Short mmCIF file of C-alpha atoms in Angstrom, two decimals:
data_model
loop_
_atom_site.label_atom_id
_atom_site.label_comp_id
_atom_site.label_asym_id
_atom_site.label_seq_id
_atom_site.Cartn_x
_atom_site.Cartn_y
_atom_site.Cartn_z
CA MET A 1 184.50 141.58 74.93
CA ASP A 2 185.98 140.09 71.71
CA ALA A 3 189.46 140.28 70.25
CA ASP A 4 190.28 142.80 67.72
CA ARG A 5 189.88 141.52 63.96
CA PRO A 6 190.99 143.20 60.73
CA ARG A 7 187.76 142.42 59.03
CA THR A 8 184.25 141.14 60.11
CA SER A 9 182.35 139.74 57.11
CA VAL A 10 178.67 139.10 56.84
CA GLY A 11 178.95 135.55 55.74
CA ASP A 12 175.79 133.49 56.59
CA ALA A 13 174.84 135.88 59.49
CA ALA A 14 173.05 138.97 59.30
CA VAL A 15 175.25 141.84 61.09
CA ILE A 16 173.80 144.73 62.92
CA VAL A 17 176.16 147.43 64.14
CA ILE A 18 174.87 149.59 66.90
CA VAL A 19 176.99 152.82 67.06
CA GLY A 20 176.67 153.95 70.83
CA GLY A 21 176.44 151.80 73.92
CA GLY A 22 174.91 154.15 76.18
CA PRO A 23 171.15 154.21 77.24
CA ARG A 24 169.96 154.39 73.74
CA GLY A 25 172.04 151.86 72.22
CA THR A 26 171.09 149.46 75.28
CA GLY A 27 167.41 150.14 74.70
CA VAL A 28 167.79 149.20 70.98
CA LEU A 29 169.78 146.00 71.92
CA GLU A 30 167.30 145.12 74.47
CA ARG A 31 164.49 145.35 71.86
CA ILE A 32 166.27 143.48 69.15
CA LEU A 33 166.96 140.66 71.49
CA ALA A 34 163.42 140.63 73.01
CA GLN A 35 162.08 140.15 69.44
CA GLU A 36 164.57 137.52 68.50
CA ALA A 37 163.76 135.47 71.50
CA VAL A 38 160.39 134.95 70.24
CA ASN A 39 161.27 134.73 66.45
CA ALA A 40 159.48 131.63 64.97
CA ASP A 41 162.02 131.28 62.13
CA PRO A 42 165.45 132.42 63.61
CA THR A 43 168.53 132.86 61.53
CA PRO A 44 171.98 133.47 62.63
CA LEU A 45 172.52 137.09 63.68
CA GLU A 46 175.60 139.11 64.88
CA ILE A 47 175.34 142.34 66.81
CA HIS A 48 178.36 144.69 67.28
CA VAL A 49 177.85 147.47 69.83
CA VAL A 50 180.43 150.15 69.20
CA ASP A 51 181.49 152.66 71.95
CA PRO A 52 184.78 153.52 73.37
CA TYR A 53 182.97 154.10 77.02
CA PRO A 54 181.52 151.36 79.18
CA PRO A 55 178.73 149.38 77.74
CA GLY A 56 175.28 150.37 79.02
CA ALA A 57 176.41 153.68 80.76
CA GLY A 58 178.22 155.19 77.64
CA ARG A 59 180.15 158.53 77.98
CA ILE A 60 177.48 160.53 79.65
CA TRP A 61 176.74 158.11 82.58
CA ARG A 62 180.02 156.43 83.01
CA GLY A 63 181.11 155.84 86.45
CA SER A 64 184.39 157.87 86.46
CA GLN A 65 182.82 161.20 87.24
CA ALA A 66 182.75 163.42 90.24
CA PRO A 67 180.47 161.81 92.94
CA LEU A 68 178.61 164.92 93.72
CA LEU A 69 177.21 164.93 90.19
CA TRP A 70 173.64 163.57 90.38
CA MET A 71 170.74 162.66 88.33
CA ASN A 72 167.79 165.22 87.69
CA SER A 73 165.11 162.33 88.08
CA THR A 74 164.18 160.26 91.30
CA THR A 75 165.19 156.72 91.44
CA ALA A 76 161.53 155.56 91.13
CA ASP A 77 161.10 157.25 87.96
CA VAL A 78 164.13 155.82 86.30
CA THR A 79 163.80 152.54 84.48
CA MET A 80 165.22 150.80 81.16
CA PHE A 81 162.46 148.31 80.92
CA THR A 82 158.92 147.95 79.11
CA ASP A 83 155.73 147.39 81.04
CA SER A 84 152.15 147.44 80.67
CA THR A 85 152.00 151.01 79.95
CA THR A 86 154.53 150.75 77.15
CA ILE A 87 153.24 151.19 73.57
CA VAL A 88 155.80 149.13 71.50
CA ASP A 89 155.90 146.59 69.03
CA GLY A 90 157.26 143.30 70.30
CA PRO A 91 157.11 141.48 73.61
CA ILE A 92 157.08 143.33 76.98
CA VAL A 93 160.03 142.45 79.21
CA PRO A 94 159.47 143.94 82.61
CA GLY A 95 162.32 144.77 84.87
CA PRO A 96 163.18 146.90 88.07
CA THR A 97 163.36 150.75 88.27
CA LEU A 98 166.63 152.14 89.69
CA ALA A 99 164.95 152.12 93.10
CA GLU A 100 163.77 148.73 93.01
CA TRP A 101 167.17 147.33 91.69
CA VAL A 102 169.03 149.27 94.49
CA ALA A 103 166.84 147.84 97.14
CA GLU A 104 167.28 144.28 95.52
CA ASN A 105 170.95 144.60 95.51
CA THR A 106 171.90 146.49 98.51
CA GLU A 107 174.60 144.34 100.05
CA GLU A 108 176.41 143.94 96.62
CA LEU A 109 176.30 147.58 95.72
CA GLY A 110 177.58 148.45 99.12
CA SER A 111 180.79 146.75 98.41
CA PHE A 112 181.69 149.49 95.64
CA PRO A 113 183.64 152.27 97.49
CA GLU A 114 182.50 155.04 95.33
CA ILE A 115 178.73 154.44 96.05
CA ALA A 116 179.14 152.72 99.37
CA ASP A 117 177.86 155.70 101.60
CA GLU A 118 174.91 156.52 99.19
CA ILE A 119 173.39 153.01 99.07
CA PRO A 120 171.80 153.31 102.44
CA THR A 121 170.23 156.50 101.87
CA VAL A 122 168.65 155.68 98.52
CA ALA A 123 164.73 155.86 98.53
CA PRO A 124 162.23 156.05 95.72
CA THR A 125 161.90 159.78 95.88
CA SER A 126 165.69 160.28 96.20
CA PHE A 127 168.16 161.61 93.54
CA ALA A 128 170.98 159.18 92.66
CA SER A 129 174.50 159.90 91.76
CA ARG A 130 175.54 159.39 88.06
CA SER A 131 177.86 156.83 89.57
CA LEU A 132 174.97 154.76 90.81
CA GLN A 133 173.07 155.11 87.47
CA SER A 134 176.32 153.89 85.74
CA ARG A 135 176.01 150.64 87.72
CA TYR A 136 172.36 150.28 86.86
CA LEU A 137 172.73 150.86 83.21
CA HIS A 138 175.68 148.38 82.96
CA TRP A 139 173.61 145.81 84.77
CA VAL A 140 170.69 146.45 82.22
CA PHE A 141 173.03 146.07 79.38
CA GLN A 142 174.57 142.76 80.54
CA SER A 143 171.16 141.52 81.39
CA ALA A 144 170.11 142.06 77.81
CA VAL A 145 173.23 140.41 76.38
CA ASP A 146 172.68 137.44 78.74
CA SER A 147 169.07 137.00 77.14
CA ALA A 148 170.34 136.57 73.86
CA PRO A 149 168.88 133.39 72.23
CA PRO A 150 171.36 130.81 70.76
CA HIS A 151 171.23 132.16 67.32
CA VAL A 152 172.38 135.54 68.44
CA VAL A 153 175.86 136.69 69.13
CA VAL A 154 176.54 140.08 70.84
CA ARG A 155 180.11 141.63 70.56
CA ILE A 156 181.29 144.62 72.41
CA ARG A 157 183.81 146.83 70.59
CA ARG A 158 185.45 149.56 72.74
CA ARG A 159 186.18 151.66 70.00
CA SER A 160 185.08 154.66 67.93
CA VAL A 161 183.37 154.70 64.40
CA ILE A 162 185.26 157.06 62.10
CA GLU A 163 183.72 156.33 58.99
CA ILE A 164 180.66 154.52 57.21
CA ASP A 165 180.52 153.55 53.62
CA ASP A 166 177.59 152.27 51.83
CA VAL A 167 178.65 149.94 48.93
CA HIS A 168 176.31 147.63 46.99
CA GLY A 169 173.60 147.36 49.87
CA SER A 170 176.33 146.70 52.53
CA GLN A 171 177.48 149.10 55.12
CA PHE A 172 181.21 149.17 55.77
CA VAL A 173 181.96 150.47 59.30
CA ARG A 174 185.51 151.55 59.94
CA LEU A 175 186.68 151.71 63.57
CA ASP A 176 189.50 153.89 64.80
CA ASN A 177 191.86 151.00 65.20
CA GLY A 178 191.47 150.08 61.42
CA ASP A 179 189.08 147.42 61.73
CA VAL A 180 186.19 147.38 59.27
CA ILE A 181 182.66 145.60 60.08
CA GLU A 182 180.70 144.55 56.97
CA ALA A 183 177.17 145.18 58.25
CA THR A 184 173.70 144.55 56.99
CA ILE A 185 172.37 147.27 59.01
CA VAL A 186 173.90 150.33 61.09
CA LEU A 187 171.78 151.92 63.89
CA LEU A 188 173.14 155.16 65.06
CA ALA A 189 172.49 155.71 68.86
CA GLN A 190 174.73 158.14 69.86
CA GLY A 191 172.40 160.15 71.95
CA HIS A 192 173.58 163.81 71.91
CA PRO A 193 176.81 163.98 70.03
CA ASP A 194 179.23 167.05 70.33
CA ALA A 195 178.60 169.76 68.07
CA LEU A 196 181.16 172.21 66.26
CA ALA A 197 181.65 175.41 67.87
CA ALA A 198 179.08 178.13 66.88
CA PRO A 199 180.26 181.57 65.73
CA ARG A 200 179.37 183.19 68.98
CA GLU A 201 181.39 180.61 70.75
CA ILE A 202 184.28 181.02 68.35
CA GLN A 203 184.05 184.92 69.09
CA LEU A 204 184.10 184.25 72.79
CA SER A 205 187.14 182.20 72.64
CA ASP A 206 189.06 184.54 70.45
CA PHE A 207 188.18 187.43 72.76
CA SER A 208 189.21 185.45 75.76
CA ALA A 209 192.49 184.51 74.22
CA GLU A 210 193.36 188.23 73.20
CA HIS A 211 192.57 189.51 76.78
CA GLY A 212 194.31 186.77 78.83
CA LEU A 213 190.94 185.33 79.93
CA THR A 214 189.91 181.74 80.34
CA TYR A 215 187.02 180.51 78.19
CA VAL A 216 185.39 177.21 78.64
CA GLY A 217 182.91 176.53 75.96
CA PRO A 218 179.68 174.60 76.00
CA GLY A 219 180.06 170.64 76.69
CA TYR A 220 179.12 168.02 79.22
CA THR A 221 180.32 169.30 82.36
CA ALA A 222 182.08 166.03 83.40
CA ASP A 223 184.33 166.27 80.37
CA LEU A 224 185.40 169.93 81.14
CA ASP A 225 188.23 170.91 83.30
CA ALA A 226 187.16 172.75 86.39
CA ASP A 227 190.80 173.04 87.61
CA VAL A 228 191.43 175.78 85.14
CA ILE A 229 189.30 178.12 87.39
CA ALA A 230 191.33 179.46 90.32
CA GLU A 231 189.85 180.06 93.65
CA GLY A 232 188.75 183.79 94.11
CA ASP A 233 188.51 184.09 90.18
CA PRO A 234 185.63 186.13 88.75
CA VAL A 235 183.43 183.71 86.76
CA LEU A 236 180.66 184.55 84.05
CA ILE A 237 178.34 181.59 83.66
CA ALA A 238 175.89 181.76 80.75
CA GLY A 239 172.82 179.82 81.54
CA LEU A 240 171.04 178.64 84.64
CA GLY A 241 170.05 175.29 83.84
CA LEU A 242 171.37 171.79 84.73
CA ALA A 243 174.80 172.57 83.45
CA PHE A 244 175.01 175.52 85.72
CA ILE A 245 174.07 173.15 88.81
CA ASP A 246 176.91 170.93 87.75
CA TRP A 247 179.39 173.80 87.57
CA MET A 248 178.25 175.17 91.00
CA VAL A 249 178.70 171.67 92.45
CA LEU A 250 182.21 171.22 91.05
CA LEU A 251 183.27 174.86 91.98
CA ALA A 252 181.95 174.80 95.31
CA GLU A 253 181.03 171.47 97.07
CA SER A 254 183.67 169.71 95.26
CA ARG A 255 186.20 172.13 96.68
CA GLY A 256 185.33 171.38 100.28
CA GLY A 257 182.18 173.78 100.80
CA VAL A 258 179.35 172.16 102.78
CA PHE A 259 175.65 172.77 103.14
CA GLU A 260 174.55 172.63 106.72
CA ARG A 261 170.96 172.86 108.19
CA ALA A 262 169.98 175.93 110.35
CA ASP A 263 167.88 175.76 113.39
CA ASN A 264 164.93 177.15 111.09
CA GLY A 265 165.40 174.05 108.74
CA ASN A 266 166.99 176.19 105.80
CA LEU A 267 170.30 175.01 104.21
CA VAL A 268 173.25 177.32 104.82
CA TYR A 269 176.30 177.05 102.63
CA SER A 270 179.66 177.20 104.41
CA PRO A 271 182.49 177.92 101.90
CA SER A 272 185.79 176.49 102.22
CA GLY A 273 187.45 179.68 100.71
CA ARG A 274 188.65 177.70 97.38
CA GLU A 275 185.58 178.75 95.47
CA PRO A 276 185.79 181.34 92.60
CA LEU A 277 183.10 184.12 92.39
CA LEU A 278 180.27 183.10 90.28
CA TYR A 279 178.21 185.75 88.23
CA ALA A 280 175.42 183.68 86.66
CA GLY A 281 172.81 184.75 84.20
CA SER A 282 170.36 183.46 81.38
CA ARG A 283 167.70 184.77 79.08
CA ARG A 284 165.06 184.05 81.69
CA GLY A 285 167.17 185.61 84.59
CA VAL A 286 166.09 183.31 87.19
CA PRO A 287 166.86 179.75 88.05
CA TYR A 288 164.53 176.84 87.24
CA HIS A 289 162.39 175.73 90.25
CA SER A 290 163.45 172.72 91.98
CA LYS A 291 161.37 169.43 91.59
CA ILE A 292 158.70 168.83 93.75
CA SER A 293 158.73 165.97 96.49
CA TYR A 294 155.17 165.51 96.67
CA SER A 295 153.99 161.84 95.99
CA ILE A 296 150.53 160.62 95.20
CA GLU A 297 149.86 157.78 97.82
CA ASP A 298 146.28 157.10 96.59
CA ALA A 299 144.69 156.33 93.26
CA ARG A 300 146.23 158.31 90.39
CA PRO A 301 144.15 160.57 88.40
CA PRO A 302 142.74 159.14 85.10
CA LEU A 303 144.88 160.30 82.37
CA PRO A 304 144.71 161.43 79.78
CA ARG A 305 141.32 162.96 79.52
CA PHE A 306 141.31 166.44 77.93
CA PHE A 307 144.79 166.30 75.92
CA THR A 308 144.15 163.62 73.35
CA ALA A 309 144.65 163.43 69.79
CA ASP A 310 141.01 163.30 68.96
CA LEU A 311 140.37 166.62 70.79
CA VAL A 312 142.98 168.52 68.92
CA PRO A 313 141.26 170.60 66.25
CA GLY A 314 141.50 169.85 62.58
CA ASP A 315 144.20 168.32 60.44
CA GLY A 316 145.86 171.68 59.54
CA PRO A 317 148.75 173.53 61.17
CA LEU A 318 148.20 174.19 64.87
CA ASN A 319 148.80 177.35 66.96
CA PHE A 320 150.37 176.20 70.25
CA HIS A 321 148.64 178.96 72.36
CA GLU A 322 145.28 178.51 70.82
CA ASP A 323 145.17 174.90 70.02
CA ILE A 324 147.60 173.16 72.24
CA TRP A 325 148.12 175.08 75.52
CA PRO A 326 144.38 175.23 76.53
CA LEU A 327 144.02 171.31 76.34
CA ALA A 328 147.32 170.89 78.10
CA SER A 329 146.39 173.31 80.79
CA LYS A 330 143.02 171.69 81.36
CA GLU A 331 144.76 168.14 81.53
CA LEU A 332 147.08 169.50 84.34
CA ALA A 333 144.53 171.26 86.14
CA GLY A 334 142.14 168.33 86.16
CA ALA A 335 144.78 166.06 87.66
CA HIS A 336 145.55 168.77 90.09
CA TYR A 337 142.08 169.07 91.44
CA TYR A 338 141.47 165.33 91.45
CA GLU A 339 144.46 164.86 93.74
CA LEU A 340 143.36 167.95 95.99
CA PHE A 341 139.78 166.61 96.41
CA SER A 342 141.10 162.95 97.02
CA ALA A 343 144.02 163.84 99.47
CA HIS A 344 142.88 167.15 101.12
CA PRO A 345 138.99 167.22 100.99
CA GLU A 346 139.22 169.84 103.90
CA ARG A 347 140.63 172.34 101.42
CA THR A 348 137.60 171.99 98.97
CA VAL A 349 133.80 172.50 98.85
CA GLY A 350 131.63 169.67 97.57
CA THR A 351 132.60 166.29 96.12
CA TRP A 352 135.11 165.50 93.25
CA GLU A 353 132.04 163.99 91.27
CA GLU A 354 130.09 167.32 91.52
CA PHE A 355 133.22 169.45 90.60
CA ASP A 356 134.42 167.04 87.65
CA SER A 357 130.85 166.82 85.95
CA GLU A 358 131.02 170.47 85.27
CA PHE A 359 134.78 170.98 85.08
CA ALA A 360 134.95 168.41 81.98
CA SER A 361 132.17 170.22 80.20
CA LEU A 362 133.71 173.73 80.23
CA SER A 363 136.48 175.40 78.22
CA TRP A 364 139.72 176.32 79.65
CA GLY A 365 139.95 179.88 80.56
CA SER A 366 136.06 180.37 80.31
CA PRO A 367 134.47 182.68 83.16
CA ARG A 368 132.14 179.84 84.33
CA LEU A 369 135.28 177.63 84.84
CA ASP A 370 137.17 180.19 86.75
CA GLU A 371 133.87 180.62 88.90
CA LEU A 372 133.62 176.98 89.49
CA ILE A 373 137.19 176.66 90.58
CA GLU A 374 136.98 179.59 92.88
CA ASN A 375 133.79 178.11 94.46
CA ALA A 376 135.20 174.72 94.86
CA VAL A 377 138.59 175.81 96.16
CA PRO A 378 138.36 178.78 98.26
CA LYS A 379 141.96 179.42 98.96
CA ALA A 380 143.74 180.94 96.02
CA GLU A 381 147.29 179.11 97.07
CA ASP A 382 145.30 175.77 96.51
CA ARG A 383 144.31 176.66 92.83
CA ILE A 384 146.81 175.61 90.04
CA ASP A 385 148.02 178.79 88.39
CA LEU A 386 150.08 177.81 85.48
CA GLU A 387 150.52 181.15 84.11
CA SER A 388 152.28 182.23 87.35
CA CYS A 389 154.36 179.07 87.63
CA CYS A 390 155.83 179.75 84.05
CA ALA A 391 156.20 183.55 84.48
CA VAL A 392 159.44 185.11 85.18
CA ALA A 393 160.41 188.87 85.53
CA GLU A 394 160.03 190.65 82.22
CA PHE A 395 163.38 192.31 81.30
CA ARG A 396 164.34 194.82 78.74
CA ARG A 397 167.79 194.93 77.31
CA ASN A 398 168.10 198.63 78.54
CA LEU A 399 167.22 197.94 82.19
CA SER A 400 170.38 198.65 84.41
CA PRO A 401 171.77 195.54 86.67
CA ARG A 402 170.19 197.07 89.74
CA THR A 403 166.79 197.38 88.18
CA SER A 404 166.98 193.92 86.89
CA ARG A 405 167.82 192.55 90.19
CA ALA A 406 165.11 194.48 91.92
CA GLY A 407 162.63 192.84 89.53
CA CYS A 408 164.25 189.38 89.64
CA ILE A 409 164.44 188.63 93.40
CA PRO A 410 160.78 189.49 94.13
CA SER A 411 159.63 187.54 91.33
CA SER A 412 161.47 184.31 92.36
CA ALA A 413 160.64 184.78 95.79
CA SER A 414 156.82 185.17 95.29
CA SER A 415 156.53 182.39 93.02
CA PRO A 416 153.77 179.88 94.18
CA VAL A 417 156.09 176.76 93.79
CA VAL A 418 158.96 178.38 95.94
CA ARG A 419 156.37 179.20 98.67
CA ARG A 420 155.02 175.69 98.95
CA ARG A 421 158.44 174.11 99.27
CA SER A 422 159.60 176.82 102.07
CA ASP A 423 156.45 177.09 104.00
CA SER A 424 155.01 174.08 105.66
CA ASN A 425 151.50 175.57 105.55
CA ASN A 426 151.39 175.47 101.82
CA CYS A 427 153.57 172.20 101.28
CA TRP A 428 151.13 169.50 100.66
CA HIS A 429 153.68 166.86 101.35
CA SER A 430 154.21 168.21 104.74
CA MET A 431 150.44 168.37 105.33
CA LYS A 432 149.79 164.86 104.47
CA GLN A 433 152.54 163.74 106.81
CA ALA A 434 151.24 166.04 109.73
#
């Protein structure tokens, strides 16, 4: 955290400005410092990381947001470090996943009030709050800074860049406080910057203003004001993706509603009475499936096998459905059946080696492959069915709301993914624990 200066000049040192101090900027900084640590001929280097939000977390992962807003990846799947699987120039610098970091720092993390109750519940398969992820990202950033070799100076500028000028080979970076940094290189790592309102959004905003309605446009949910929506208000929500989940949390659980476990194991929502009435829709018409909780305990399938660059036909333009989708489908199916044969042999016929020797030689979608799978996997619910997993109800614009709803609900309820998560007889994770 350096003092503000009217002007930073290149002088004898090369100057790199990284615009954006969130995960992207942190990753760039870590890679530069890892390279410089093994530089056989080091020269002075000054790195400025410019971001008005906390370094490491940036705006999206800052800690000052509702504690009920979670990540959409499990803690074991989140890491900012390279390892033996990483294809990258420069040295490999391993480090902990979010799950490992929490396990190593449980006592210290438990001292922070906003995450104290969460820490004892964190497991590799759990989803962390964004507040906890913020702590992890800040630690990663600081660890990178602390690793800087003597010839490198890192400066954190809690400012915004408002202008970049290219003059005679140098980049002049103007900050919102008037400071100018003369840089050798500028790296833009803002992540997903905001966009100007599209014509459709402007139209909706104008319509709402004319009719006394409240309009909240697209944006990062934590930056938007949920308090403008009063209890009992009818609310139209366009989209059923991650932002919809955020809005549902902010307008329901954050207002005092709670989920309770019923005798049959299902979760039942008990409203507080302060919620609005949500009408949600999207082009698909149904929400996305939740993420699976199944974990592979034995050897992982050998990947990739069928979806590799040398198997993609030709050097010309590709047709996704003809050239890519069959290879990707076979790759997914191969991994699926490898795990089925390994973890649940009672649900298969024959050995994996017998099945795989023929599976590998057959084209995806061929009658012989379908026959092979049917013979080796007797129960249809144990076979991978990508088309059904991806399919949703087909709607036409002239369908009435009642007809659309009649088609939507059975389509969602009959999904094989939904069945596996709600029926212990089809949930492999439950069977493995039984």
